Amino acid sequence: EKRAAAPCPPAHADHPQVQVAAELADGLCAHQAGISPKFLYDSLGSTLFEAICALPEYYPTRTEAGLFERFGKEIARACGVGTTLIDLGAGNCAKAASLFPRLCPARYVAVDISADFVTDALARLRARFPHIAMEALGLDFSNSLALPDSIPLERRLFFYPGSSLGNFTPPEARAFLRRLRKACGPDGALLIGMDLVKDKAVIDAAYDDALGVTAAFNLNILRHVNRLLGADFDVRGWRHVAFYNEALGRVEMHLEARSAQRVRWPGGGRDFAEGERIQTENSYKYRQADAIALLEQSGFEATRVWLDARCPFAVIHAQA
Ligand code: AVI
């Protein structure tokens, strides 16, 4: 059942902006309305995510950083020095930069959908590590991993920290990992951070923090959609809802209409009833064995696992 007030525009043109608009309109018109989490990351969204990572409730960044710190030497031994480090969803590049002193990559490629944000971050990083060749790449890597020919195929180390894989459903994650394995080339590898199942109260607080930073991050997607689609979402008409769905093993993030909302965009629109939700993100939490199985079903061989047992989180090195 669709609830669009007018028909959705057909995806007729292959221009990227038209494709983005069609993808957004399709999601908004679906029976269970949704917006892909990749649209959380305009420049302001990336800044808000940076703030989330500094929150006391948001344990993944802190826990993963602790593992990098504690096991940095072993991680560097497993990965080898002098690699081409390709950072997927690099954001402010802080996670990769924390590994530079031990990992000593020959080259660093920072990939992010938010091109301006990552370009600025890289400019600051160049000054700190002038001996590492660096480039920023504005790319929606969830769609395509086609990297420019200038990036050598040999000794690629893909870096996918922060449990970002959890923002894909398991079938999407497998498909993405398979593409990633192909992009690894003949001797490539993956260094990945994956969040593990833990107490529901801890997870709930991480995605609904006391300061409301995650709420702002979630609501900001509507401003981004207004710009991309020419829509007229009233941000004040929506509230942030996030909870750990234990049965499905994932955090769900939604925006819930505070009252009836009418939303219009060129060629379409939809009326939302009070309490109706738009899903904006899933964040899967894995059992350790399932995390490894996901990698192996996608053709990777998990060679090392570093674990935080107190706040369960895994950093895994996997050979392509
Ligand atoms: C980027 N990603 C791994 C974050 C997560 O935890 O799923 C995004 C996020 N959403 C809400 N808070 C943080």
Short mmCIF file of C-alpha atoms and ligand atoms in Angstrom, two decimals:
data_model
loop_
_atom_site.label_atom_id
_atom_site.label_comp_id
_atom_site.label_asym_id
_atom_site.label_seq_id
_atom_site.Cartn_x
_atom_site.Cartn_y
_atom_site.Cartn_z
CA GLU A 1 0.00 0.00 0.00
CA LYS A 2 1.44 3.37 -1.02
CA ARG A 3 0.35 6.58 0.61
CA ALA A 4 1.76 9.11 -1.82
CA ALA A 5 -0.46 12.11 -2.39
CA ALA A 6 0.80 12.25 -5.98
CA PRO A 7 2.63 9.60 -8.03
CA CYS A 8 6.34 9.20 -7.39
CA PRO A 9 8.59 10.42 -10.22
CA PRO A 10 9.83 7.55 -12.39
CA ALA A 11 13.60 6.85 -12.36
CA HIS A 12 13.93 7.70 -16.05
CA ALA A 13 17.27 9.45 -16.35
CA ASP A 14 20.76 8.20 -15.59
CA HIS A 15 22.05 11.52 -14.25
CA PRO A 16 23.43 10.92 -10.71
CA GLN A 17 21.27 13.68 -9.16
CA VAL A 18 18.15 12.25 -10.78
CA GLN A 19 19.09 8.78 -9.55
CA VAL A 20 19.55 10.08 -5.99
CA ALA A 21 16.19 11.87 -6.15
CA ALA A 22 14.49 8.71 -7.49
CA GLU A 23 16.11 6.56 -4.77
CA LEU A 24 14.91 8.98 -2.08
CA ALA A 25 11.38 9.27 -3.51
CA ASP A 26 11.07 5.47 -3.79
CA GLY A 27 12.13 5.05 -0.16
CA LEU A 28 9.73 7.72 1.08
CA CYS A 29 6.81 6.25 -0.87
CA ALA A 30 7.40 2.64 0.27
CA HIS A 31 4.84 1.08 2.61
CA GLN A 32 7.43 1.23 5.42
CA ALA A 33 9.04 4.56 4.55
CA GLY A 34 12.83 4.62 4.68
CA ILE A 35 15.81 6.82 3.89
CA SER A 36 19.20 5.14 3.34
CA PRO A 37 21.65 5.87 6.20
CA LYS A 38 24.21 7.11 3.68
CA PHE A 39 22.16 10.34 3.51
CA LEU A 40 22.98 11.01 7.18
CA TYR A 41 26.40 12.22 6.01
CA ASP A 42 26.30 15.70 4.56
CA SER A 43 28.94 18.04 6.04
CA LEU A 44 26.85 18.82 9.14
CA GLY A 45 25.93 15.13 9.54
CA SER A 46 29.61 14.16 9.46
CA THR A 47 30.34 16.82 12.09
CA LEU A 48 27.50 15.52 14.27
CA PHE A 49 28.79 11.96 13.88
CA GLU A 50 32.21 13.21 15.03
CA ALA A 51 30.46 14.60 18.13
CA ILE A 52 28.64 11.27 18.68
CA CYS A 53 32.03 9.52 18.74
CA ALA A 54 33.04 11.76 21.66
CA LEU A 55 29.90 11.00 23.73
CA PRO A 56 30.29 8.95 26.91
CA GLU A 57 27.36 6.73 25.88
CA TYR A 58 28.72 5.93 22.38
CA TYR A 59 31.09 3.08 23.29
CA PRO A 60 32.12 1.75 19.79
CA THR A 61 34.69 4.45 18.91
CA ARG A 62 36.30 4.41 22.36
CA THR A 63 36.38 0.62 22.55
CA GLU A 64 37.85 0.21 19.07
CA ALA A 65 40.44 2.93 19.75
CA GLY A 66 41.40 1.01 22.91
CA LEU A 67 41.98 -2.13 20.83
CA PHE A 68 44.10 -0.20 18.28
CA GLU A 69 46.14 1.20 21.17
CA ARG A 70 46.53 -2.09 23.05
CA PHE A 71 47.21 -4.32 20.04
CA GLY A 72 48.72 -1.79 17.62
CA LYS A 73 51.98 -3.73 17.34
CA GLU A 74 50.25 -7.05 16.58
CA ILE A 75 47.85 -5.35 14.15
CA ALA A 76 50.80 -3.84 12.27
CA ARG A 77 52.51 -7.24 12.19
CA ALA A 78 49.39 -8.89 10.73
CA CYS A 79 48.81 -6.12 8.16
CA GLY A 80 52.44 -5.43 7.26
CA VAL A 81 53.97 -1.99 6.75
CA GLY A 82 54.12 -0.10 3.43
CA THR A 83 50.58 -0.96 2.29
CA THR A 84 48.13 1.21 0.38
CA LEU A 85 45.63 1.90 3.17
CA ILE A 86 42.14 2.50 1.76
CA ASP A 87 39.85 3.93 4.43
CA LEU A 88 36.15 3.39 3.69
CA GLY A 89 33.97 6.08 5.29
CA ALA A 90 37.06 7.92 6.50
CA GLY A 91 35.18 10.94 7.92
CA ASN A 92 37.68 12.93 9.99
CA CYS A 93 40.38 10.25 9.29
CA ALA A 94 41.13 10.00 13.03
CA LYS A 95 40.86 6.20 13.25
CA ALA A 96 43.35 5.57 10.44
CA ALA A 97 45.66 8.32 11.68
CA SER A 98 45.87 6.62 15.08
CA LEU A 99 47.39 3.59 13.30
CA PHE A 100 49.84 5.50 11.07
CA PRO A 101 52.79 5.46 13.53
CA ARG A 102 52.73 1.64 13.72
CA LEU A 103 51.27 0.74 10.32
CA CYS A 104 53.47 3.15 8.31
CA PRO A 105 51.38 2.92 5.11
CA ALA A 106 53.10 3.93 1.87
CA ARG A 107 49.91 5.55 0.72
CA TYR A 108 46.60 6.57 2.30
CA VAL A 109 43.32 6.86 0.36
CA ALA A 110 40.47 8.41 2.35
CA VAL A 111 37.10 7.51 0.80
CA ASP A 112 33.88 9.17 1.97
CA ILE A 113 30.48 10.07 0.55
CA SER A 114 30.91 13.51 2.16
CA ALA A 115 33.62 14.76 -0.23
CA ASP A 116 34.13 18.25 1.28
CA PHE A 117 34.38 16.94 4.83
CA VAL A 118 36.99 14.29 4.01
CA THR A 119 39.01 16.69 1.79
CA ASP A 120 39.29 19.17 4.69
CA ALA A 121 40.24 16.39 7.12
CA LEU A 122 42.96 15.14 4.78
CA ALA A 123 44.43 18.61 4.33
CA ARG A 124 44.98 18.75 8.11
CA LEU A 125 46.44 15.22 8.18
CA ARG A 126 48.98 15.93 5.41
CA ALA A 127 50.68 18.47 7.62
CA ARG A 128 51.09 15.86 10.41
CA PHE A 129 52.33 13.02 8.17
CA PRO A 130 54.11 14.67 5.22
CA HIS A 131 55.95 11.43 4.27
CA ILE A 132 52.70 9.52 3.48
CA ALA A 133 51.19 10.02 0.01
CA MET A 134 47.51 10.86 0.56
CA GLU A 135 44.42 11.37 -1.51
CA ALA A 136 40.74 12.03 -0.75
CA LEU A 137 38.03 10.37 -2.79
CA GLY A 138 34.37 11.51 -2.64
CA LEU A 139 32.58 8.26 -3.45
CA ASP A 140 29.39 6.43 -2.48
CA PHE A 141 31.25 3.13 -2.01
CA SER A 142 28.01 1.33 -1.05
CA ASN A 143 27.14 1.62 -4.78
CA SER A 144 30.52 1.18 -6.41
CA LEU A 145 34.05 0.31 -5.36
CA ALA A 146 35.51 1.43 -8.69
CA LEU A 147 38.72 3.09 -7.55
CA PRO A 148 40.80 5.25 -9.91
CA ASP A 149 43.57 3.44 -11.84
CA SER A 150 46.11 5.63 -10.03
CA ILE A 151 45.65 3.49 -6.90
CA PRO A 152 48.00 0.49 -7.12
CA LEU A 153 46.37 -2.94 -7.08
CA GLU A 154 49.20 -4.46 -5.06
CA ARG A 155 49.31 -4.52 -1.27
CA ARG A 156 45.91 -2.98 -0.72
CA LEU A 157 44.72 -2.88 2.87
CA PHE A 158 41.06 -1.91 3.12
CA PHE A 159 40.18 -0.33 6.45
CA TYR A 160 36.53 -0.48 7.52
CA PRO A 161 36.38 0.45 11.19
CA GLY A 162 33.62 1.57 13.55
CA SER A 163 31.27 -1.33 12.78
CA SER A 164 30.03 0.50 9.71
CA LEU A 165 29.38 -2.89 8.10
CA GLY A 166 26.50 -3.16 10.60
CA ASN A 167 24.67 -0.42 8.70
CA PHE A 168 24.05 -2.99 5.93
CA THR A 169 21.56 -5.83 6.32
CA PRO A 170 23.36 -9.23 6.38
CA PRO A 171 22.63 -9.98 2.66
CA GLU A 172 23.78 -6.45 1.71
CA ALA A 173 26.86 -6.91 3.91
CA ARG A 174 27.75 -10.17 2.16
CA ALA A 175 27.31 -8.58 -1.29
CA PHE A 176 29.42 -5.59 -0.23
CA LEU A 177 32.17 -7.80 1.23
CA ARG A 178 32.29 -9.88 -1.96
CA ARG A 179 32.82 -6.71 -4.01
CA LEU A 180 35.42 -5.59 -1.50
CA ARG A 181 37.28 -8.89 -1.80
CA LYS A 182 37.47 -8.46 -5.57
CA ALA A 183 38.76 -4.90 -5.10
CA CYS A 184 41.51 -6.25 -2.80
CA GLY A 185 43.56 -7.42 -5.78
CA PRO A 186 46.02 -10.34 -5.67
CA ASP A 187 47.44 -9.86 -2.15
CA GLY A 188 45.01 -7.53 -0.41
CA ALA A 189 43.45 -7.71 3.03
CA LEU A 190 40.81 -6.10 5.21
CA LEU A 191 41.08 -4.63 8.70
CA ILE A 192 37.55 -4.31 10.05
CA GLY A 193 35.90 -3.31 13.34
CA MET A 194 32.66 -5.08 14.25
CA ASP A 195 30.44 -4.35 17.23
CA LEU A 196 29.31 -7.41 19.19
CA VAL A 197 26.08 -8.20 21.04
CA LYS A 198 25.95 -6.76 24.54
CA ASP A 199 23.52 -5.55 27.20
CA LYS A 200 20.46 -3.86 25.68
CA ALA A 201 20.60 -0.90 28.09
CA VAL A 202 24.19 -0.11 27.01
CA ILE A 203 23.23 -0.22 23.32
CA ASP A 204 20.02 1.78 23.79
CA ALA A 205 21.90 4.59 25.57
CA ALA A 206 24.56 4.69 22.82
CA TYR A 207 21.91 5.45 20.20
CA ASP A 208 19.74 7.78 22.32
CA ASP A 209 22.20 9.91 24.27
CA ALA A 210 21.29 12.36 27.01
CA LEU A 211 22.50 15.45 25.12
CA GLY A 212 20.41 14.65 22.07
CA VAL A 213 23.37 14.65 19.66
CA THR A 214 22.19 11.42 18.01
CA ALA A 215 18.70 12.93 17.73
CA ALA A 216 20.17 15.94 15.89
CA PHE A 217 22.24 13.61 13.67
CA ASN A 218 19.10 11.65 12.78
CA LEU A 219 16.88 14.72 12.22
CA ASN A 220 19.55 16.38 10.06
CA ILE A 221 18.85 13.72 7.40
CA LEU A 222 15.57 15.56 6.68
CA ARG A 223 17.43 18.80 5.91
CA HIS A 224 19.75 16.87 3.62
CA VAL A 225 16.76 15.24 1.88
CA ASN A 226 15.11 18.67 1.50
CA ARG A 227 18.20 19.83 -0.40
CA LEU A 228 18.70 16.68 -2.49
CA LEU A 229 15.06 16.09 -3.40
CA GLY A 230 13.66 19.62 -3.15
CA ALA A 231 11.34 18.34 -0.40
CA ASP A 232 9.74 20.45 2.35
CA PHE A 233 10.12 18.33 5.51
CA ASP A 234 9.47 20.38 8.65
CA VAL A 235 12.23 19.08 10.95
CA ARG A 236 10.31 20.21 14.05
CA GLY A 237 7.46 17.88 13.12
CA TRP A 238 9.58 14.76 13.73
CA ARG A 239 11.16 13.01 16.73
CA HIS A 240 14.19 10.70 17.02
CA VAL A 241 13.42 7.09 17.98
CA ALA A 242 16.20 4.50 18.43
CA PHE A 243 16.20 1.14 20.18
CA TYR A 244 17.99 -2.21 20.13
CA ASN A 245 15.71 -4.82 18.57
CA GLU A 246 17.05 -7.93 20.30
CA ALA A 247 15.04 -10.36 18.15
CA LEU A 248 16.59 -8.96 14.96
CA GLY A 249 20.00 -8.26 16.50
CA ARG A 250 20.08 -4.65 15.38
CA VAL A 251 19.60 -1.08 16.50
CA GLU A 252 16.82 0.59 14.54
CA MET A 253 16.80 4.32 14.10
CA HIS A 254 13.59 6.00 12.98
CA LEU A 255 12.03 9.44 12.67
CA GLU A 256 8.49 9.52 14.04
CA ALA A 257 5.89 12.12 13.02
CA ARG A 258 4.93 14.23 16.09
CA SER A 259 1.65 15.10 14.36
CA ALA A 260 0.22 14.56 10.85
CA GLN A 261 2.82 15.68 8.30
CA ARG A 262 2.34 16.55 4.64
CA VAL A 263 5.57 16.41 2.65
CA ARG A 264 5.92 17.52 -0.96
CA TRP A 265 8.73 17.37 -3.53
CA PRO A 266 8.83 18.05 -7.28
CA GLY A 267 6.67 15.37 -8.89
CA GLY A 268 5.52 13.69 -5.68
CA GLY A 269 4.80 13.72 -2.00
CA ARG A 270 3.34 11.79 0.90
CA ASP A 271 1.10 12.37 3.88
CA PHE A 272 2.30 10.84 7.16
CA ALA A 273 -0.09 10.15 10.04
CA GLU A 274 0.84 11.10 13.62
CA GLY A 275 3.16 8.38 14.97
CA GLU A 276 4.11 7.09 11.51
CA ARG A 277 7.83 6.38 11.15
CA ILE A 278 10.57 6.69 8.56
CA GLN A 279 13.41 4.23 9.16
CA THR A 280 16.80 5.88 8.72
CA GLU A 281 19.30 3.25 9.90
CA ASN A 282 19.93 -0.30 11.06
CA SER A 283 23.05 -1.02 13.08
CA TYR A 284 23.60 -4.76 13.42
CA LYS A 285 25.39 -6.16 16.47
CA TYR A 286 27.09 -9.51 15.86
CA ARG A 287 27.90 -12.64 17.79
CA GLN A 288 31.63 -13.25 17.31
CA ALA A 289 31.09 -16.48 15.36
CA ASP A 290 28.53 -14.77 13.09
CA ALA A 291 30.94 -11.89 12.38
CA ILE A 292 33.61 -14.34 11.25
CA ALA A 293 31.08 -16.42 9.27
CA LEU A 294 29.93 -13.27 7.43
CA LEU A 295 33.52 -12.59 6.35
CA GLU A 296 34.18 -16.19 5.36
CA GLN A 297 30.90 -16.54 3.42
CA SER A 298 32.15 -13.56 1.41
CA GLY A 299 35.45 -15.24 0.53
CA PHE A 300 37.70 -13.66 3.20
CA GLU A 301 39.82 -15.70 5.58
CA ALA A 302 39.79 -14.24 9.10
CA THR A 303 43.40 -14.57 10.22
CA ARG A 304 43.43 -12.60 13.50
CA VAL A 305 40.77 -11.37 15.94
CA TRP A 306 41.43 -8.83 18.69
CA LEU A 307 38.65 -8.63 21.27
CA ASP A 308 37.47 -6.34 24.01
CA ALA A 309 35.75 -8.75 26.37
CA ARG A 310 34.40 -6.14 28.82
CA CYS A 311 32.63 -4.09 26.16
CA PRO A 312 32.34 -6.73 23.44
CA PHE A 313 33.85 -5.43 20.17
CA ALA A 314 36.10 -7.16 17.62
CA VAL A 315 38.83 -5.91 15.31
CA ILE A 316 39.49 -8.53 12.64
CA HIS A 317 42.23 -8.94 10.06
CA ALA A 318 40.99 -10.90 7.05
CA GLN A 319 42.95 -12.03 4.03
CA ALA A 320 41.29 -11.75 0.61
C1 AVI B 1 28.64 4.80 11.23
N1 AVI B 1 27.90 3.82 11.99
C2 AVI B 1 28.72 2.64 12.26
C3 AVI B 1 27.26 4.34 13.21
C4 AVI B 1 26.56 3.20 13.99
O1 AVI B 1 26.84 3.07 15.17
O2 AVI B 1 25.79 2.46 13.39
C5 AVI B 1 26.26 5.44 12.89
C6 AVI B 1 25.48 5.91 14.08
N2 AVI B 1 24.18 5.98 14.15
C7 AVI B 1 23.81 6.44 15.31
N3 AVI B 1 24.88 6.67 16.03
C8 AVI B 1 25.95 6.37 15.27
#
